[in-house]
Amino acid sequence: MYSYYPGERRSSVALFDYNSTPIWKEKYRTFPEMYPNRSIILADLFIHFVNTSDGNISSKICPDVRRPYISHIRILGETVYYTMGYYDIDLWKTGALIYLVRAEEVKKSEIATIEGHPPRC
């Protein structure tokens, strides 16, 4: 179960057993995105994988660009795909990247570069 406050990207998440007894409760500075493979995914500047058995963050994926905007996450089997827009103020350009993450392997490909505001992927 979760609740969130949209004015400030934050949420409260709780897991209950079948008797409605709380197992754990946590507060995060972002919204839950999806629940694959018994994990909760939180996305802000990073992608956080939360272990549903205890509410702790089990791993984190960090884009290697400044000021990223993670726009979409898709999980197929053991592979995580996510698209991300970014704005590079030094070069006055925006771009969109797609990442593939599988175990410890991370692949990245630029799919768009334009001048102006960050694209939505």
PDB file of N, CA, C and O in Angstrom, residues 13 15 24-28 38-42 48-60:
ATOM      1  N   VAL A  13       5.268   4.048   1.884  1.00  0.00           N
ATOM      2  CA  VAL A  13       4.948   2.713   1.377  1.00  0.00           C
ATOM      3  C   VAL A  13       4.912   1.764   2.566  1.00  0.00           C
ATOM      4  O   VAL A  13       5.749   1.839   3.467  1.00  0.00           O
ATOM      5  N   LEU A  15       3.919  -2.536   3.680  1.00  0.00           N
ATOM      6  CA  LEU A  15       3.544  -3.895   3.299  1.00  0.00           C
ATOM      7  C   LEU A  15       2.817  -4.521   4.478  1.00  0.00           C
ATOM      8  O   LEU A  15       3.278  -4.433   5.620  1.00  0.00           O
ATOM      9  N   TRP A  24       6.264  -3.840   7.331  1.00  0.00           N
ATOM     10  CA  TRP A  24       7.217  -2.725   7.339  1.00  0.00           C
ATOM     11  C   TRP A  24       6.553  -1.484   6.753  1.00  0.00           C
ATOM     12  O   TRP A  24       5.595  -1.578   6.021  1.00  0.00           O
ATOM     13  N   LYS A  25       7.106  -0.312   7.123  1.00  0.00           N
ATOM     14  CA  LYS A  25       6.677   0.981   6.585  1.00  0.00           C
ATOM     15  C   LYS A  25       7.927   1.804   6.322  1.00  0.00           C
ATOM     16  O   LYS A  25       8.838   1.828   7.147  1.00  0.00           O
ATOM     17  N   GLU A  26       7.971   2.491   5.173  1.00  0.00           N
ATOM     18  CA  GLU A  26       9.113   3.343   4.827  1.00  0.00           C
ATOM     19  C   GLU A  26       8.616   4.606   4.134  1.00  0.00           C
ATOM     20  O   GLU A  26       7.550   4.601   3.519  1.00  0.00           O
ATOM     21  N   LYS A  27       9.422   5.652   4.210  1.00  0.00           N
ATOM     22  CA  LYS A  27       9.156   6.886   3.474  1.00  0.00           C
ATOM     23  C   LYS A  27      10.277   7.067   2.455  1.00  0.00           C
ATOM     24  O   LYS A  27      11.444   6.812   2.764  1.00  0.00           O
ATOM     25  N   TYR A  28       9.901   7.489   1.242  1.00  0.00           N
ATOM     26  CA  TYR A  28      10.860   7.694   0.167  1.00  0.00           C
ATOM     27  C   TYR A  28      10.660   9.084  -0.421  1.00  0.00           C
ATOM     28  O   TYR A  28       9.589   9.664  -0.308  1.00  0.00           O
ATOM     29  N   ARG A  38       9.007  -9.060  -7.364  1.00  0.00           N
ATOM     30  CA  ARG A  38       8.930  -8.819  -5.931  1.00  0.00           C
ATOM     31  C   ARG A  38       9.767  -7.629  -5.479  1.00  0.00           C
ATOM     32  O   ARG A  38      10.260  -7.591  -4.366  1.00  0.00           O
ATOM     33  N   SER A  39       9.967  -6.665  -6.364  1.00  0.00           N
ATOM     34  CA  SER A  39      10.659  -5.432  -6.023  1.00  0.00           C
ATOM     35  C   SER A  39       9.761  -4.253  -6.347  1.00  0.00           C
ATOM     36  O   SER A  39       8.933  -4.328  -7.238  1.00  0.00           O
ATOM     37  N   ILE A  40       9.961  -3.166  -5.621  1.00  0.00           N
ATOM     38  CA  ILE A  40       9.311  -1.906  -5.937  1.00  0.00           C
ATOM     39  C   ILE A  40      10.381  -1.037  -6.582  1.00  0.00           C
ATOM     40  O   ILE A  40      11.516  -0.984  -6.102  1.00  0.00           O
ATOM     41  N   ILE A  41      10.038  -0.366  -7.656  1.00  0.00           N
ATOM     42  CA  ILE A  41      10.993   0.514  -8.313  1.00  0.00           C
ATOM     43  C   ILE A  41      10.610   1.955  -8.022  1.00  0.00           C
ATOM     44  O   ILE A  41       9.464   2.349  -8.189  1.00  0.00           O
ATOM     45  N   LEU A  42      11.600   2.730  -7.572  1.00  0.00           N
ATOM     46  CA  LEU A  42      11.431   4.153  -7.337  1.00  0.00           C
ATOM     47  C   LEU A  42      12.324   4.878  -8.333  1.00  0.00           C
ATOM     48  O   LEU A  42      13.470   4.483  -8.542  1.00  0.00           O
ATOM     49  N   HIS A  48      15.865   3.183  -8.055  1.00  0.00           N
ATOM     50  CA  HIS A  48      16.101   2.418  -6.836  1.00  0.00           C
ATOM     51  C   HIS A  48      15.225   1.169  -6.871  1.00  0.00           C
ATOM     52  O   HIS A  48      14.040   1.256  -7.180  1.00  0.00           O
ATOM     53  N   PHE A  49      15.797   0.019  -6.513  1.00  0.00           N
ATOM     54  CA  PHE A  49      15.049  -1.224  -6.392  1.00  0.00           C
ATOM     55  C   PHE A  49      14.865  -1.501  -4.903  1.00  0.00           C
ATOM     56  O   PHE A  49      15.836  -1.617  -4.160  1.00  0.00           O
ATOM     57  N   VAL A  50      13.607  -1.587  -4.469  1.00  0.00           N
ATOM     58  CA  VAL A  50      13.299  -1.796  -3.062  1.00  0.00           C
ATOM     59  C   VAL A  50      12.889  -3.253  -2.865  1.00  0.00           C
ATOM     60  O   VAL A  50      12.028  -3.781  -3.573  1.00  0.00           O
ATOM     61  N   ASN A  51      13.506  -3.895  -1.901  1.00  0.00           N
ATOM     62  CA  ASN A  51      13.181  -5.275  -1.563  1.00  0.00           C
ATOM     63  C   ASN A  51      11.865  -5.285  -0.801  1.00  0.00           C
ATOM     64  O   ASN A  51      11.744  -4.646   0.251  1.00  0.00           O
ATOM     65  N   THR A  52      10.864  -5.993  -1.300  1.00  0.00           N
ATOM     66  CA  THR A  52       9.549  -5.974  -0.651  1.00  0.00           C
ATOM     67  C   THR A  52       9.519  -6.741   0.668  1.00  0.00           C
ATOM     68  O   THR A  52       8.607  -6.545   1.458  1.00  0.00           O
ATOM     69  N   SER A  53      10.502  -7.586   0.945  1.00  0.00           N
ATOM     70  CA  SER A  53      10.471  -8.316   2.216  1.00  0.00           C
ATOM     71  C   SER A  53      10.809  -7.429   3.406  1.00  0.00           C
ATOM     72  O   SER A  53      10.342  -7.682   4.512  1.00  0.00           O
ATOM     73  N   ASP A  54      11.612  -6.360   3.184  1.00  0.00           N
ATOM     74  CA  ASP A  54      11.993  -5.519   4.324  1.00  0.00           C
ATOM     75  C   ASP A  54      11.908  -4.009   4.063  1.00  0.00           C
ATOM     76  O   ASP A  54      12.099  -3.208   4.973  1.00  0.00           O
ATOM     77  N   GLY A  55      11.654  -3.576   2.814  1.00  0.00           N
ATOM     78  CA  GLY A  55      11.532  -2.159   2.499  1.00  0.00           C
ATOM     79  C   GLY A  55      12.851  -1.456   2.251  1.00  0.00           C
ATOM     80  O   GLY A  55      12.875  -0.256   1.981  1.00  0.00           O
ATOM     81  N   ASN A  56      13.960  -2.174   2.339  1.00  0.00           N
ATOM     82  CA  ASN A  56      15.269  -1.566   2.114  1.00  0.00           C
ATOM     83  C   ASN A  56      15.599  -1.499   0.630  1.00  0.00           C
ATOM     84  O   ASN A  56      15.171  -2.350  -0.155  1.00  0.00           O
ATOM     85  N   ILE A  57      16.390  -0.507   0.265  1.00  0.00           N
ATOM     86  CA  ILE A  57      16.836  -0.384  -1.124  1.00  0.00           C
ATOM     87  C   ILE A  57      17.915  -1.433  -1.362  1.00  0.00           C
ATOM     88  O   ILE A  57      18.939  -1.454  -0.678  1.00  0.00           O
ATOM     89  N   SER A  58      17.659  -2.333  -2.321  1.00  0.00           N
ATOM     90  CA  SER A  58      18.589  -3.432  -2.579  1.00  0.00           C
ATOM     91  C   SER A  58      19.651  -3.062  -3.598  1.00  0.00           C
ATOM     92  O   SER A  58      20.752  -3.581  -3.557  1.00  0.00           O
ATOM     93  N   SER A  59      19.323  -2.175  -4.540  1.00  0.00           N
ATOM     94  CA  SER A  59      20.315  -1.727  -5.517  1.00  0.00           C
ATOM     95  C   SER A  59      19.858  -0.414  -6.121  1.00  0.00           C
ATOM     96  O   SER A  59      18.712  -0.001  -5.973  1.00  0.00           O
ATOM     97  N   LYS A  60      20.790   0.251  -6.843  1.00  0.00           N
ATOM     98  CA  LYS A  60      20.499   1.554  -7.404  1.00  0.00           C
ATOM     99  C   LYS A  60      21.229   1.677  -8.739  1.00  0.00           C
ATOM    100  O   LYS A  60      22.374   1.259  -8.868  1.00  0.00           O
TER     101      LYS A  60
END
